PDB file of C-alpha atoms in Angstrom:
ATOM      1  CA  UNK A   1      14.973 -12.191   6.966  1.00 60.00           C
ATOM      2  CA  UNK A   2      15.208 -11.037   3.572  1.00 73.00           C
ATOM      3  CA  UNK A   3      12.515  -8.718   2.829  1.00 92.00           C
ATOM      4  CA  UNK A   4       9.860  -7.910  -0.446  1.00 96.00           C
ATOM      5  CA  UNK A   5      12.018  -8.190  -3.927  1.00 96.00           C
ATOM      6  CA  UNK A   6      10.916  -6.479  -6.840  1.00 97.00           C
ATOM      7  CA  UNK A   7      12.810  -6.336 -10.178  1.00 97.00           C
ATOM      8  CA  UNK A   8      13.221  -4.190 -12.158  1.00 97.00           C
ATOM      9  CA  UNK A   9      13.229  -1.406  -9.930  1.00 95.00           C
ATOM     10  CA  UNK A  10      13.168   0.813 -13.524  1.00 96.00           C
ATOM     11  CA  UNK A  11      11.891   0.334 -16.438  1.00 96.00           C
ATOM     12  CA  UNK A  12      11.088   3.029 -19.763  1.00 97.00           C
ATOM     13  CA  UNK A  13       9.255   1.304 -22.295  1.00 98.00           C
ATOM     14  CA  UNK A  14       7.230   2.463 -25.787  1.00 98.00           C
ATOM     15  CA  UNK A  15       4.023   2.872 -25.939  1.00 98.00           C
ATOM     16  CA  UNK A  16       2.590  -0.466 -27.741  1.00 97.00           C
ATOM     17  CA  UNK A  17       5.084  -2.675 -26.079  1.00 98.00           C
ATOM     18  CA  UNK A  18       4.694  -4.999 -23.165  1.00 98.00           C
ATOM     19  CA  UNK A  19       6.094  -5.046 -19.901  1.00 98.00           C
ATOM     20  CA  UNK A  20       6.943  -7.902 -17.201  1.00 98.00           C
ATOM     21  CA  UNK A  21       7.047  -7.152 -13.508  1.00 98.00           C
ATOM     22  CA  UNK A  22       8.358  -9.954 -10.748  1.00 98.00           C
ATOM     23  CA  UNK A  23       7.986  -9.886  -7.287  1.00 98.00           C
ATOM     24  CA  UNK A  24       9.467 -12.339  -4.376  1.00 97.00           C
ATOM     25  CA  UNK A  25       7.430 -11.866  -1.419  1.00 96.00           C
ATOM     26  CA  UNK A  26       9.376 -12.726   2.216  1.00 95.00           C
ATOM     27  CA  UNK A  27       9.661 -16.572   2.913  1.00 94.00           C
ATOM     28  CA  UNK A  28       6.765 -18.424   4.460  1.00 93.00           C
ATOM     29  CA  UNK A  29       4.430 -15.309   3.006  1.00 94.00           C
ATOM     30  CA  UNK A  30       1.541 -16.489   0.373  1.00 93.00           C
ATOM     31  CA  UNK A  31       0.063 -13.772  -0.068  1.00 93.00           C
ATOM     32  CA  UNK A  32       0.495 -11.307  -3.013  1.00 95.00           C
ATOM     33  CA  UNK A  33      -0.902  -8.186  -4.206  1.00 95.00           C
ATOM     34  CA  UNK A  34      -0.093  -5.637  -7.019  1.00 97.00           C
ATOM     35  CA  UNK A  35      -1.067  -1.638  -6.534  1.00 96.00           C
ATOM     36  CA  UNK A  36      -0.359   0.947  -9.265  1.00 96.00           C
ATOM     37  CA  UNK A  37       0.623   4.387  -7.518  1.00 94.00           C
ATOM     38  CA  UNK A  38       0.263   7.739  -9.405  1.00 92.00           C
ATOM     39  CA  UNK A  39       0.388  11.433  -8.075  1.00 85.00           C
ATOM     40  CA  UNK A  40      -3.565  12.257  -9.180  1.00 80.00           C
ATOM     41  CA  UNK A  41      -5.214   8.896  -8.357  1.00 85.00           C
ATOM     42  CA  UNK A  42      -2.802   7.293  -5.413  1.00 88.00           C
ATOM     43  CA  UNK A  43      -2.617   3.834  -4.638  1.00 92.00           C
ATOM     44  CA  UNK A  44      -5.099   1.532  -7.089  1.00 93.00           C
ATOM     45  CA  UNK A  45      -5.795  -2.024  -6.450  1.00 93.00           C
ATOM     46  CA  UNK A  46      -4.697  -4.531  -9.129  1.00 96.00           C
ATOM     47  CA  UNK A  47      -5.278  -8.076  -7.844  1.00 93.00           C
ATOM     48  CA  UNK A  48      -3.746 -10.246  -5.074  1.00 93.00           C
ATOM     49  CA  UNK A  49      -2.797 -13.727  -5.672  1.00 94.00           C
ATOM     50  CA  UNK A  50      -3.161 -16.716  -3.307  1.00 93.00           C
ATOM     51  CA  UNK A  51      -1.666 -20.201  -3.383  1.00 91.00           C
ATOM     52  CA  UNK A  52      -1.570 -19.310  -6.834  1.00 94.00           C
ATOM     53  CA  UNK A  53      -4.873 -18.461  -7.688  1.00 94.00           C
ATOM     54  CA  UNK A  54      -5.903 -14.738  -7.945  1.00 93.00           C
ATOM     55  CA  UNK A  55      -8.233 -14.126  -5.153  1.00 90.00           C
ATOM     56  CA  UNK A  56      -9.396 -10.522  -5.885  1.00 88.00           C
ATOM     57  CA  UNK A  57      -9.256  -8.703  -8.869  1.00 91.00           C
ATOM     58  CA  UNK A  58      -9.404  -4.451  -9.050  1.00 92.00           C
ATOM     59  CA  UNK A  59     -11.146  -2.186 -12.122  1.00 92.00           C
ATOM     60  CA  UNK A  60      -8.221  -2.604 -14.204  1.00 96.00           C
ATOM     61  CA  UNK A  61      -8.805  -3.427 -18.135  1.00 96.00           C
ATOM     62  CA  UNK A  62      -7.440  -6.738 -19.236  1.00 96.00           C
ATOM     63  CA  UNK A  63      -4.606  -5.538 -20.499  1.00 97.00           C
ATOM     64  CA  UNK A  64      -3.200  -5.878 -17.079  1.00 98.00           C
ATOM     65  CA  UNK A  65      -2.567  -9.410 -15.930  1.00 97.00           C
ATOM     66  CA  UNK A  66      -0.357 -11.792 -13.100  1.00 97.00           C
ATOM     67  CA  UNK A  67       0.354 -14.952 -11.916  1.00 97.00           C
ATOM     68  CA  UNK A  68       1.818 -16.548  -8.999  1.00 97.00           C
ATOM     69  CA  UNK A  69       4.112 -19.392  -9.027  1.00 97.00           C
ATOM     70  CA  UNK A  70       4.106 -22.537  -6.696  1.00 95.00           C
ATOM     71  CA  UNK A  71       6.888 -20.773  -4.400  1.00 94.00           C
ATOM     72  CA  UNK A  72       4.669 -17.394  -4.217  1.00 95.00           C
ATOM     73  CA  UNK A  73       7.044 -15.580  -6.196  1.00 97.00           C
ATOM     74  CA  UNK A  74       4.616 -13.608  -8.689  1.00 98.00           C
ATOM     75  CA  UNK A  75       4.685 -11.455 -11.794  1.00 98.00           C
ATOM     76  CA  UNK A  76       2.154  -8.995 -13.490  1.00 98.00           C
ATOM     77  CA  UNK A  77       1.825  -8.342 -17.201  1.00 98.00           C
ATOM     78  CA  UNK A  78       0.910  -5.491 -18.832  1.00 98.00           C
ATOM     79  CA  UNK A  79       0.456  -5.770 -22.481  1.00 96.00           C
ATOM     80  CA  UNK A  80      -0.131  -2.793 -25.313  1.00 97.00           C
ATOM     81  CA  UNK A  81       1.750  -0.274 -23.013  1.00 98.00           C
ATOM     82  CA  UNK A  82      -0.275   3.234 -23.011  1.00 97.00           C
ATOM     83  CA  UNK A  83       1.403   6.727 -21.448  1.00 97.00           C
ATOM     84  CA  UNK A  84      -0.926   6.605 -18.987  1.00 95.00           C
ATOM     85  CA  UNK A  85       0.387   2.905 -17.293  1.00 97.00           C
ATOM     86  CA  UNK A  86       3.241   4.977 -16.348  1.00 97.00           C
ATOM     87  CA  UNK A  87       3.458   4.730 -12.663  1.00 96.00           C
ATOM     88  CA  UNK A  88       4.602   2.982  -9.286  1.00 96.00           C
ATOM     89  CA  UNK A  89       4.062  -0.704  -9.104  1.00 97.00           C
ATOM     90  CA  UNK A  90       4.167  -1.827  -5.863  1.00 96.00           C
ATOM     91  CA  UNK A  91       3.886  -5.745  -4.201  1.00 96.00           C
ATOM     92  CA  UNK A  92       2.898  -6.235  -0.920  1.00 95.00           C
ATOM     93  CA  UNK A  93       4.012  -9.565   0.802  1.00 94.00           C
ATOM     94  CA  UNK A  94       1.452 -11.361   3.300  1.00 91.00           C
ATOM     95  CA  UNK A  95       1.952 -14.547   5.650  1.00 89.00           C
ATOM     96  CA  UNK A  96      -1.829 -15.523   4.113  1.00 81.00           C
ATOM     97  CA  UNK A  97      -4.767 -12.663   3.023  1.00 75.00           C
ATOM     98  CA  UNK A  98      -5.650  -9.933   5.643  1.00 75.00           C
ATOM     99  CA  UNK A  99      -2.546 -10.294   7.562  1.00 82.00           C
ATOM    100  CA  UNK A 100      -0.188  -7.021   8.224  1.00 86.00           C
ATOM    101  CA  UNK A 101       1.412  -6.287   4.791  1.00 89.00           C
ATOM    102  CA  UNK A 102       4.823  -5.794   3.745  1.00 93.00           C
ATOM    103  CA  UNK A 103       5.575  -3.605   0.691  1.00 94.00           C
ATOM    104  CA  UNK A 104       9.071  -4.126  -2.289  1.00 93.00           C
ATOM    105  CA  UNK A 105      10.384  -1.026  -3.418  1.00 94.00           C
ATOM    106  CA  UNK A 106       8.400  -0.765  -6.556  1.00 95.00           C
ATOM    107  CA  UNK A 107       9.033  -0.706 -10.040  1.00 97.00           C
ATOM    108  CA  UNK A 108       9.445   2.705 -11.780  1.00 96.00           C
ATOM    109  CA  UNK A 109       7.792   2.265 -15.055  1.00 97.00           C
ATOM    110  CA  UNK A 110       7.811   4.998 -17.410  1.00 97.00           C
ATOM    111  CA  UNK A 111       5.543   4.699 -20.672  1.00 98.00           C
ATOM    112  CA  UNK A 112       7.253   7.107 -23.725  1.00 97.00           C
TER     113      UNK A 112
ATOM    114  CA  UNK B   1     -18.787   1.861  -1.445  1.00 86.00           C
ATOM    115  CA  UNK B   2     -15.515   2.655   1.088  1.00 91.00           C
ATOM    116  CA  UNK B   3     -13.593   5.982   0.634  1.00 94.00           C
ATOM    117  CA  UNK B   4     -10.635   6.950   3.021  1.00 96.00           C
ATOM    118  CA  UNK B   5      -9.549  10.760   3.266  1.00 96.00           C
ATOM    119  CA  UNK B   6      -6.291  11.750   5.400  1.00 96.00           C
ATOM    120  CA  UNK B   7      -6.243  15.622   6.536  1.00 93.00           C
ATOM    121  CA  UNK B   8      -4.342  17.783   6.174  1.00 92.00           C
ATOM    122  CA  UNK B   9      -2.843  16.621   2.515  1.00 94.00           C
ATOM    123  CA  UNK B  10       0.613  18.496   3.669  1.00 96.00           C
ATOM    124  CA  UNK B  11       1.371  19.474   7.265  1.00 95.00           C
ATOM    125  CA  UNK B  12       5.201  20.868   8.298  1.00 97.00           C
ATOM    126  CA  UNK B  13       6.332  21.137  11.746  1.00 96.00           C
ATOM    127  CA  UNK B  14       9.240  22.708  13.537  1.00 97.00           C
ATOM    128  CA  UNK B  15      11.174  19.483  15.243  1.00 97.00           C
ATOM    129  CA  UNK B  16      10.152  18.186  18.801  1.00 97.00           C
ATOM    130  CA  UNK B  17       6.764  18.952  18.072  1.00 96.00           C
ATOM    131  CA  UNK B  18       3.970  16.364  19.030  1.00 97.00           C
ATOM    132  CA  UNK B  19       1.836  16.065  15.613  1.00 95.00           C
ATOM    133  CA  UNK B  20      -1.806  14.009  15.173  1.00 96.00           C
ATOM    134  CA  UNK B  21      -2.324  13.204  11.662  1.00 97.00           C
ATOM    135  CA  UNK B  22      -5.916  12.123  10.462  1.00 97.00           C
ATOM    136  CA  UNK B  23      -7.807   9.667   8.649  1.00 98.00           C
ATOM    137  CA  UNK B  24     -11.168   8.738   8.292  1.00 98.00           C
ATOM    138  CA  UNK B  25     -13.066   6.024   5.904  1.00 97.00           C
ATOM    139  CA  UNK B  26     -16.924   5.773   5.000  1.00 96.00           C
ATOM    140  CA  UNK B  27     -18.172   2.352   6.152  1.00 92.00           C
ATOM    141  CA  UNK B  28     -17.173   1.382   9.550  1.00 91.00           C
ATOM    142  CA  UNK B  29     -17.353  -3.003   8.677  1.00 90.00           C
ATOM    143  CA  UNK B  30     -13.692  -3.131   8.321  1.00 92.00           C
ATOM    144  CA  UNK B  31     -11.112  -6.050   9.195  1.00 91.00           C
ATOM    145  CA  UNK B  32      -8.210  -3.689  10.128  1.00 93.00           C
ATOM    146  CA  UNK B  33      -6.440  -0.475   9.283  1.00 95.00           C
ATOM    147  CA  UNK B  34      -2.802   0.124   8.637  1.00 96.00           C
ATOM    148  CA  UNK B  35      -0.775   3.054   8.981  1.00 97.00           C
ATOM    149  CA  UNK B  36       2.473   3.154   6.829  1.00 96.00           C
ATOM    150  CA  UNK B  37       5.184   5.324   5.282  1.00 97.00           C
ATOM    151  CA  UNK B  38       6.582   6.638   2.086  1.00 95.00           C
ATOM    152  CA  UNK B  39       9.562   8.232   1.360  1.00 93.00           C
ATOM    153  CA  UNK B  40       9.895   9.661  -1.948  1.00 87.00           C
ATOM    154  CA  UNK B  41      10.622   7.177  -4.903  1.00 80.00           C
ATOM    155  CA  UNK B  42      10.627   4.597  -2.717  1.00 83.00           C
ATOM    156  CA  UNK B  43       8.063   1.954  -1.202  1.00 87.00           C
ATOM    157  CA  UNK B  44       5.798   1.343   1.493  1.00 92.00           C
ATOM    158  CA  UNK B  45       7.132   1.115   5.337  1.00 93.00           C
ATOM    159  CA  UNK B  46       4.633  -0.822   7.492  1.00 93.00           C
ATOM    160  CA  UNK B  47       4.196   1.389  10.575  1.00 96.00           C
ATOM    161  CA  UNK B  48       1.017  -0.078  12.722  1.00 96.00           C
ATOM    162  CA  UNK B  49      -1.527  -2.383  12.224  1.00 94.00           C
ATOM    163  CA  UNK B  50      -4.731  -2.370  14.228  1.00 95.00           C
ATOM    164  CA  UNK B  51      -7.506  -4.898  13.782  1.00 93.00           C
ATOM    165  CA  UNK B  52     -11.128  -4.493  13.638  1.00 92.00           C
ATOM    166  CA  UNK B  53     -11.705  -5.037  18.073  1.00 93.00           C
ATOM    167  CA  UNK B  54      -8.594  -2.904  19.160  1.00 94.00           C
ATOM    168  CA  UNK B  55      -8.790   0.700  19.989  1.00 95.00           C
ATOM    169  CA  UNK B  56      -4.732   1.587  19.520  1.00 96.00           C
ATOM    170  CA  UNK B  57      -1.442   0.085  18.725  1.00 96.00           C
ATOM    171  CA  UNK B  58       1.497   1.599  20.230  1.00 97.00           C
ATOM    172  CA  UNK B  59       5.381   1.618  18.171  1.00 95.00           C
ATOM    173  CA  UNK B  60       7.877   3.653  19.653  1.00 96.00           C
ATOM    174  CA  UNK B  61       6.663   7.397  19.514  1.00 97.00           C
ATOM    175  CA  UNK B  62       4.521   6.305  17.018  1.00 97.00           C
ATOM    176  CA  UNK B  63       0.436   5.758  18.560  1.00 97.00           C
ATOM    177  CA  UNK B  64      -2.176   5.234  16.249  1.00 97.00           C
ATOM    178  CA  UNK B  65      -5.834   4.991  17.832  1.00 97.00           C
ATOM    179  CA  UNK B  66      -9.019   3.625  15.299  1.00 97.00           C
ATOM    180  CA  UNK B  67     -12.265   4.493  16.198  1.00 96.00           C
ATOM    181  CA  UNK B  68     -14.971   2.520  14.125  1.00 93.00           C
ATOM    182  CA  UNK B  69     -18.177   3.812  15.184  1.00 92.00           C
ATOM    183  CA  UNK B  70     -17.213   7.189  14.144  1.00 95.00           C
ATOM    184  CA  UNK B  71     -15.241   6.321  10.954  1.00 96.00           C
ATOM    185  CA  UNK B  72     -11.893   7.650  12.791  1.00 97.00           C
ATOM    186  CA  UNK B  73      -8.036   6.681  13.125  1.00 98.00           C
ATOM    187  CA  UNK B  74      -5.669   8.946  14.217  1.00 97.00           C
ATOM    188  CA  UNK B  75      -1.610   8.490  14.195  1.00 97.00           C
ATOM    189  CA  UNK B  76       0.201  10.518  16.719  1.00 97.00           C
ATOM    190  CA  UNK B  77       3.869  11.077  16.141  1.00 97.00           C
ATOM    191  CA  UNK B  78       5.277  12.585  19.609  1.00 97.00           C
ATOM    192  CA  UNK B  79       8.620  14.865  19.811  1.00 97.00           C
ATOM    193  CA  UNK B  80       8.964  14.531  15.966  1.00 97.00           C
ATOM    194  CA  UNK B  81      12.430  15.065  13.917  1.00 97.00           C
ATOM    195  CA  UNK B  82      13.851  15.779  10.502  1.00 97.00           C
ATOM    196  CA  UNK B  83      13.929  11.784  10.033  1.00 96.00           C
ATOM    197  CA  UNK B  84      10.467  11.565  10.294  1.00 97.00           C
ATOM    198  CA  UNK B  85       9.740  13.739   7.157  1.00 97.00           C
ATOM    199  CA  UNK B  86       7.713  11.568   4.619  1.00 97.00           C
ATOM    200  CA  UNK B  87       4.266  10.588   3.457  1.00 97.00           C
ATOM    201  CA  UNK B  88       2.141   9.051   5.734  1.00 98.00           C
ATOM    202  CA  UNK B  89      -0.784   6.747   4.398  1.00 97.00           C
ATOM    203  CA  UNK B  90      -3.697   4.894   5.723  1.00 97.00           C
ATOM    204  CA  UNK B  91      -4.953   1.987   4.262  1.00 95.00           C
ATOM    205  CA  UNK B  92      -8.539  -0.137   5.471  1.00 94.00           C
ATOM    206  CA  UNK B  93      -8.821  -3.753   4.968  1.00 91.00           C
ATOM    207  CA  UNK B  94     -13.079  -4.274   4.672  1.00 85.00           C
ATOM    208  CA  UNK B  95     -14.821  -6.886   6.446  1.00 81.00           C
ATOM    209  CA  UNK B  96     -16.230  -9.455   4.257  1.00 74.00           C
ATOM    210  CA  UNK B  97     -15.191 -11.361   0.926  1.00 66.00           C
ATOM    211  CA  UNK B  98     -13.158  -9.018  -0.127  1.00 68.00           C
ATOM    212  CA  UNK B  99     -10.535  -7.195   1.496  1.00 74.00           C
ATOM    213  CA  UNK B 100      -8.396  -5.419  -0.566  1.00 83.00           C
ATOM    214  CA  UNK B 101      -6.782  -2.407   1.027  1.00 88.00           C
ATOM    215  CA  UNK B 102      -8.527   0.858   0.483  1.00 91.00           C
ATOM    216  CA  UNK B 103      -6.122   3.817   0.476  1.00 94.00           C
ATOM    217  CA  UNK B 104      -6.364   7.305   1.694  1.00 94.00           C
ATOM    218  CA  UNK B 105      -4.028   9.775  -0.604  1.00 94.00           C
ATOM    219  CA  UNK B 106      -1.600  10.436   2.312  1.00 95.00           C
ATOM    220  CA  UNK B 107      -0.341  13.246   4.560  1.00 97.00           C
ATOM    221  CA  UNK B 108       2.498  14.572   3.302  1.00 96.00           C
ATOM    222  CA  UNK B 109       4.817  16.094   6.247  1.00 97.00           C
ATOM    223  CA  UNK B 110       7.929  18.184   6.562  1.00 97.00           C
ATOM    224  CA  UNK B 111       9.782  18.264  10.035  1.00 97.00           C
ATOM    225  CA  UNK B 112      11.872  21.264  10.210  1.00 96.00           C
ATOM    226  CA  UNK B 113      15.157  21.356  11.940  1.00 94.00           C
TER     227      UNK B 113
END
C-alpha cells in the first residue's frame, strides 16, 4: 500500500514568486491536512481538506491557499513568496477527520 | 486555548537503556493523542495513537500511557538503540468542532552506542 506522496520534495524559489505544493494521500484516505514546520515555531496548522471542502482553516494570511480534488489528491498555494515561508510542508493522509494520521515526506521550500 | 510541552527538549542515552519521554497539554477535552517520529529532513513516522477512553497503547518496545485528568502522556522506549535516535513529537487532537492536531516542539534524543 503505497504510502503519502508529496512533490516536489525541494523547491528554492524568489521572494515575490509563487509556489505550488501537491500531495496524494494513501488510497481510500479523504482526509487532508497541510502543516508548515520551522526550527523556532514547530509544526503550524494550515488547513485540512475534506471531500473537497476545507474543513478547518489555521492563522495563516491569505496568501496561503489549497484545494482538494475529487480523488483526494490536494495541493496548497502560496502566492507573493516572503523569506520567512521558507520551511517544511508536510501532508498528513487520513481514512476520514480524527482518524490516526499518516505523514509524506515534505516539501523543502526555501524562500531566497 | 490548548498548548502541548514535551520535556526534556534533548535527552541522550547510552544504548539498552529504558528511557520515558514526556508530554503534557493544557485542556484535558481531547479526542486522542499521537506519538510520532522525525528523523532529520525527513517526515513524520506514526508511532501510537491513543484515543480519548484508553489509558495506553502498546507497539513493540514502544508504550505510550495518556493520562487526561492530569494533562499527562508519557512514551516509554525500553532497551533503546542507535536506530532509535530521532525526534520524538506529540500531537493532541481536541474534542469538539475542531480538531486539528496541536503539537508539542519534540524531544530530541541521541542513543549512544
Amino acid at each position: 500500500k503505497a504510502g503519502v506522496t508529496q512533490t516536489p520534495r525541494y523547491l528554492i524559489k524568489t521572494r515575490g514568486q509563487q509556489v505550488t505544493l501537491s500531495c496524494s494521500p494513501i488510497s481510500g484516505h479523504r482526509s487532508v491536512s497541510w502543516y508548515q514546520q520551522t526550527p523556532g515555531q514547530g509544526l503550524q496548522f494550515l488547513f485540512e481538506y475534506f471531500s473537497e471542502t476545507q474543513r478547518n482553516k489555521g492563522n495563516f494570511p491569505g496568501r496561503f491557499s489549497g484545494r482538494q480534488f475529487s480523488n483526494s489528491r490536494s495541493e496548497m498555494n502560496v502566492s507573493t513568496l516572503e523569506l520567512g515561508d521558507s520551511a517544511l510542508y508536510l501532508c498528513a493522509s487520513q481514512r476520514v477527520m480524527n482518524t490516526e494520521a499518516f505523514f509524506g515526506q515534505g516539501t523543502r521550500l526555501t524562500v531566497v | 486555548k490548548q498548548e502541548v510541552t514535551q520535556i526534556p527538549a534533548a535527552l541522550s542515552v547510552p544504548e539498552g537503556e529504558n528511557l520515558v519521554l514526556n508530554c503534557s497539554f493544557t485542556d484535558s477535552a481531547i479526542y486522542n493523542l499521537q506519538w510520532f517520529r522525525q528523523d532529520p529532513g525527513k517526515g513524520l513516522t506514526s508511532l501510537l495513537l491513543i484515543q480519548s477512553s484508553q489509558r495506553e497503547q502498546t507497539s513493540g518496545r514502544l508504550n505510550a500511557s495518556l493520562d487526561k485528568s492530569s494533562g499527562r502522556s508519557t512514551l516509554y522506549i525500553a532497551a533503546s538503540q542507535p536506530g532509535d535516535s530521532a525526534t520524538y513529537l506529540c500531537a493532541v487532537s481536541n474534542a469538539g468542532n475542531n480538531r486539528k492536531l496541536i503539537w508539542g516542539l519534540g524531544t530530541s534524543l541521541a542513543v549512544n552506542p
